[in-house]
GROMACS .gro file of C-alpha atoms in nm:
model
  229
    1MET     CA    1  -0.008  -0.007  -0.023
    2GLU     CA    2   0.126   0.366  -0.070
    3GLY     CA    3   0.289   0.547   0.073
    4PHE     CA    4   0.332   0.282   0.408
    5ARG     CA    5   0.595   0.209   0.625
    6HIS     CA    6   0.529  -0.133   0.740
    7SER     CA    7   0.719  -0.485   0.698
    8SER     CA    8   0.486  -0.699   0.403
    9ASP     CA    9   0.426  -0.883   0.729
   10ALA     CA   10   0.195  -0.589   0.843
   11ASP     CA   11   0.092  -0.476   0.571
   12ARG     CA   12  -0.082  -0.828   0.527
   13GLU     CA   13  -0.204  -0.765   0.906
   14PHE     CA   14  -0.324  -0.426   0.856
   15TYR     CA   15  -0.539  -0.469   0.549
   16GLU     CA   16  -0.656  -0.810   0.759
   17LEU     CA   17  -0.800  -0.534   1.079
   18ARG     CA   18  -0.883  -0.278   0.814
   19ARG     CA   19  -1.106  -0.553   0.630
   20ARG     CA   20  -1.316  -0.686   0.987
   21ALA     CA   21  -1.369  -0.248   1.007
   22TYR     CA   22  -1.420  -0.140   0.695
   23GLY     CA   23  -1.467  -0.432   0.436
   24PRO     CA   24  -1.884  -0.644   0.452
   25ASP     CA   25  -1.989  -0.797   0.796
   26PRO     CA   26  -1.744  -0.522   1.016
   27ASP     CA   27  -1.620  -0.795   1.310
   28ILE     CA   28  -1.377  -0.595   1.493
   29SER     CA   29  -1.666  -0.447   1.733
   30VAL     CA   30  -1.671  -0.768   1.955
   31ASP     CA   31  -1.245  -0.787   1.920
   32PRO     CA   32  -1.121  -0.457   2.177
   33PRO     CA   33  -0.759  -0.624   2.108
   34GLY     CA   34  -0.787  -0.589   1.740
   35LEU     CA   35  -0.959  -0.252   1.663
   36ALA     CA   36  -0.747  -0.118   1.941
   37ARG     CA   37  -0.407  -0.300   1.730
   38LEU     CA   38  -0.626  -0.117   1.469
   39ARG     CA   39  -0.564   0.248   1.536
   40GLU     CA   40  -0.193   0.114   1.661
   41LEU     CA   41  -0.104   0.084   1.310
   42GLU     CA   42  -0.376   0.312   1.233
   43ALA     CA   43  -0.213   0.608   1.435
   44ALA     CA   44   0.199   0.504   1.298
   45ASP     CA   45   0.023   0.541   0.962
   46ARG     CA   46  -0.063   0.873   0.982
   47ALA     CA   47   0.224   1.001   1.157
   48ASP     CA   48   0.474   0.765   0.855
   49VAL     CA   49   0.211   1.003   0.624
   50ASN     CA   50   0.292   1.314   0.757
   51SER     CA   51   0.649   1.298   0.740
   52LEU     CA   52   0.637   1.198   0.334
   53PRO     CA   53   0.771   1.517   0.171
   54VAL     CA   54   0.512   1.773   0.025
   55ALA     CA   55   0.490   1.640  -0.276
   56PRO     CA   56   0.403   1.881  -0.616
   57GLU     CA   57  -0.005   2.017  -0.661
   58SER     CA   58  -0.052   1.791  -0.901
   59GLU     CA   59  -0.016   1.513  -0.729
   60ASN     CA   60  -0.135   1.740  -0.416
   61ALA     CA   61  -0.504   1.672  -0.608
   62ALA     CA   62  -0.420   1.347  -0.788
   63ASP     CA   63  -0.396   1.158  -0.412
   64SER     CA   64  -0.666   1.351  -0.221
   65GLU     CA   65  -0.945   1.161  -0.213
   66ALA     CA   66  -0.734   0.890   0.002
   67PRO     CA   67  -0.759   1.044   0.314
   68ALA     CA   68  -1.058   1.213   0.332
   69ASP     CA   69  -1.155   0.836   0.268
   70ALA     CA   70  -0.960   0.651   0.546
   71ALA     CA   71  -1.081   0.928   0.792
   72SER     CA   72  -1.486   0.891   0.671
   73MET     CA   73  -1.378   0.529   0.773
   74GLU     CA   74  -1.217   0.581   1.115
   75HIS     CA   75  -1.532   0.476   1.313
   76PRO     CA   76  -1.738   0.195   1.194
   77VAL     CA   77  -2.074   0.106   1.288
   78PRO     CA   78  -2.182  -0.289   1.277
   79ARG     CA   79  -2.457  -0.322   1.087
   80TRP     CA   80  -2.633  -0.557   1.393
   81SER     CA   81  -2.594  -0.200   1.556
   82ARG     CA   82  -2.767  -0.003   1.282
   83LEU     CA   83  -3.007  -0.357   1.253
   84TYR     CA   84  -3.040  -0.309   1.646
   85TRP     CA   85  -3.219   0.039   1.703
   86ALA     CA   86  -3.402   0.048   1.386
   87GLY     CA   87  -3.581  -0.258   1.589
   88ALA     CA   88  -3.557  -0.104   1.913
   89ALA     CA   89  -3.729   0.172   1.747
   90LEU     CA   90  -4.036  -0.054   1.531
   91VAL     CA   91  -4.066  -0.159   1.886
   92LEU     CA   92  -4.120   0.144   2.067
   93ALA     CA   93  -4.388   0.302   1.778
   94GLY     CA   94  -4.521  -0.025   1.771
   95GLY     CA   95  -4.626   0.095   2.222
   96ILE     CA   96  -4.673   0.439   2.156
   97VAL     CA   97  -4.974   0.283   1.903
   98THR     CA   98  -5.132   0.012   2.115
   99THR     CA   99  -5.130   0.182   2.443
  100THR     CA  100  -5.329   0.485   2.221
  101LEU     CA  101  -5.531   0.240   2.072
  102LEU     CA  102  -5.603   0.138   2.408
  103LEU     CA  103  -5.672   0.456   2.580
  104SER     CA  104  -5.879   0.553   2.318
  105ALA     CA  105  -6.157   0.233   2.331
  106PRO     CA  106  -6.509   0.276   2.495
  107ARG     CA  107  -6.521   0.179   2.871
  108PRO     CA  108  -6.774  -0.063   2.967
  109ASP     CA  109  -6.998   0.089   3.196
  110ALA     CA  110  -7.131  -0.241   3.321
  111THR     CA  111  -6.918  -0.608   3.286
  112LEU     CA  112  -7.175  -0.923   3.402
  113HIS     CA  113  -7.079  -1.166   3.593
  114PRO     CA  114  -7.214  -1.576   3.525
  115SER     CA  115  -7.504  -1.526   3.853
  116GLY     CA  116  -7.558  -1.912   3.827
  117ALA     CA  117  -7.910  -1.885   3.915
  118ALA     CA  118  -8.147  -2.118   3.701
  119VAL     CA  119  -8.263  -2.019   3.311
  120ASP     CA  120  -8.617  -1.870   3.367
  121ASN     CA  121  -8.840  -2.095   3.303
  122ARG     CA  122  -9.008  -1.852   2.996
  123LEU     CA  123  -8.747  -1.796   2.767
  124PRO     CA  124  -8.716  -2.199   2.594
  125GLY     CA  125  -9.075  -2.113   2.452
  126LEU     CA  126  -8.967  -1.807   2.351
  127LEU     CA  127  -8.690  -1.872   2.249
  128LEU     CA  128  -8.925  -2.111   1.985
  129ARG     CA  129  -9.146  -1.897   1.955
  130GLY     CA  130  -8.958  -1.569   1.863
  131ALA     CA  131  -8.649  -1.723   1.743
  132PRO     CA  132  -8.699  -1.973   1.538
  133LEU     CA  133  -8.459  -2.037   1.285
  134LEU     CA  134  -8.142  -1.963   1.589
  135LYS     CA  135  -8.197  -2.313   1.595
  136ILE     CA  136  -8.060  -2.193   2.042
  137GLU     CA  137  -8.005  -2.550   2.252
  138ALA     CA  138  -8.210  -2.415   2.637
  139ALA     CA  139  -7.928  -2.653   2.750
  140THR     CA  140  -7.697  -2.462   2.679
  141LEU     CA  141  -7.827  -2.078   2.796
  142ARG     CA  142  -7.619  -1.894   3.100
  143GLY     CA  143  -7.734  -1.583   3.309
  144TYR     CA  144  -7.510  -1.250   3.360
  145GLY     CA  145  -7.847  -1.212   3.593
  146SER     CA  146  -8.011  -0.805   3.515
  147TYR     CA  147  -7.907  -0.465   3.431
  148LEU     CA  148  -8.085  -0.220   3.373
  149GLY     CA  149  -8.403  -0.387   3.343
  150LEU     CA  150  -8.269  -0.653   3.122
  151GLU     CA  151  -8.204  -1.065   3.187
  152ILE     CA  152  -7.944  -1.108   2.991
  153TYR     CA  153  -7.801  -1.479   2.908
  154SER     CA  154  -7.605  -1.667   2.606
  155GLY     CA  155  -7.570  -1.942   2.497
  156VAL     CA  156  -7.497  -2.165   2.181
  157ASN     CA  157  -7.741  -2.289   1.901
  158ALA     CA  158  -7.707  -2.522   1.617
  159PHE     CA  159  -7.406  -2.393   1.435
  160ASP     CA  160  -7.231  -2.414   1.749
  161SER     CA  161  -7.234  -1.994   1.710
  162PRO     CA  162  -7.251  -1.791   2.024
  163CYS     CA  163  -7.519  -1.656   2.085
  164LEU     CA  164  -7.681  -1.364   2.293
  165VAL     CA  165  -8.054  -1.313   2.478
  166ALA     CA  166  -8.168  -0.996   2.624
  167LEU     CA  167  -8.547  -1.097   2.809
  168HIS     CA  168  -8.769  -0.751   2.910
  169ARG     CA  169  -8.841  -0.841   3.258
  170ALA     CA  170  -9.157  -0.629   3.362
  171SER     CA  171  -9.271  -0.720   2.983
  172GLY     CA  172  -9.120  -1.083   2.994
  173ASN     CA  173  -9.091  -1.041   2.639
  174LEU     CA  174  -8.765  -1.104   2.400
  175SER     CA  175  -8.570  -0.776   2.372
  176ASP     CA  176  -8.350  -0.950   2.136
  177VAL     CA  177  -8.141  -1.210   2.020
  178ARG     CA  178  -7.848  -1.261   1.789
  179CYS     CA  179  -7.616  -1.533   1.697
  180ALA     CA  180  -7.253  -1.486   1.564
  181PRO     CA  181  -7.010  -1.804   1.450
  182ALA     CA  182  -6.685  -1.737   1.620
  183PRO     CA  183  -6.455  -1.621   1.617
  184ALA     CA  184  -6.678  -1.295   1.499
  185ASP     CA  185  -6.763  -1.011   1.798
  186LEU     CA  186  -7.094  -1.068   1.924
  187MET     CA  187  -7.269  -0.735   1.961
  188MET     CA  188  -7.644  -0.712   2.089
  189ASP     CA  189  -7.792  -0.373   2.059
  190VAL     CA  190  -8.156  -0.309   2.248
  191ALA     CA  191  -8.368  -0.026   2.222
  192SER     CA  192  -8.484   0.141   2.427
  193SER     CA  193  -8.824   0.198   2.335
  194ARG     CA  194  -8.906  -0.242   2.155
  195ASP     CA  195  -9.171  -0.453   2.324
  196GLY     CA  196  -9.395  -0.090   2.455
  197PHE     CA  197  -9.167  -0.008   2.739
  198GLU     CA  198  -8.994   0.374   2.722
  199GLY     CA  199  -8.646   0.380   2.873
  200PHE     CA  200  -8.439   0.132   3.048
  201GLU     CA  201  -8.449   0.079   3.467
  202GLY     CA  202  -8.252   0.391   3.694
  203ARG     CA  203  -8.213   0.592   3.303
  204ALA     CA  204  -8.356   0.877   3.124
  205GLY     CA  205  -8.376   0.948   2.760
  206ASP     CA  206  -8.378   0.754   2.481
  207GLY     CA  207  -8.091   0.567   2.344
  208ILE     CA  208  -7.983   0.160   2.343
  209ILE     CA  209  -7.746  -0.075   2.570
  210ARG     CA  210  -7.492  -0.320   2.377
  211PHE     CA  211  -7.401  -0.701   2.447
  212VAL     CA  212  -7.060  -0.830   2.356
  213LEU     CA  213  -6.957  -1.129   2.384
  214ARG     CA  214  -6.606  -1.207   2.616
  215ASP     CA  215  -6.500  -1.500   2.714
  216ASP     CA  216  -6.670  -1.536   3.045
  217THR     CA  217  -6.866  -1.266   3.098
  218VAL     CA  218  -7.025  -0.960   2.900
  219ASP     CA  219  -6.940  -0.631   2.917
  220ALA     CA  220  -7.231  -0.309   2.885
  221TYR     CA  221  -7.279   0.013   2.688
  222VAL     CA  222  -7.474   0.295   2.763
  223TYR     CA  223  -7.564   0.548   2.470
  224LEU     CA  224  -7.905   0.812   2.527
  225ILE     CA  225  -8.006   1.076   2.413
  226PRO     CA  226  -8.018   1.254   2.749
  227GLU     CA  227  -8.404   1.369   2.767
  228ALA     CA  228  -8.429   1.823   2.613
  229GLY     CA  229  -8.435   2.005   2.945
   0.00000   0.00000   0.00000
């Protein structure tokens, strides 16, 4: 290599260390002794170059690019380090998006749990008459208690689809029935004016209650239009 004053063995060592530092797949960053040796040889090389006689203007112009290239390569950034930081940035961005979605998602007004109580004996007959095509199997019905005047049940139909049932407690009528094949989200919207009753118990205003079946619970979301004051 022009301008170097190492022996042939030192030249080969210097070339190999530079290849490990600046060539494809650099690995010298995990070899502290090798990196220290490279810095030692580079310092010696710079000292040798600085001690050379000043070349004519034309020769300096021709060789001006070499020191700049060497200087720009003094602190290599290993590819694994770049990939690490890129991956860390992606993980951070994903965490921010997930947190934003969780914070912006509506919270249920109530979460209903299985009550363990016996199913209303009117319910199987009401389902046969009011929703015969859904074929909800009576043996699978499970109650979640009462919410704002509605008794809520879940079950499974003959097609292995989960179902939700709302029974208006005061009138004894079915308010709504919904089934959806898994793994689709099962939601049931019950209007406040259905079955001849106005409003929900304890709540003023017209609207709906949206019931969403989870694994072992039912979330209830109340959406009402306040009465004019």
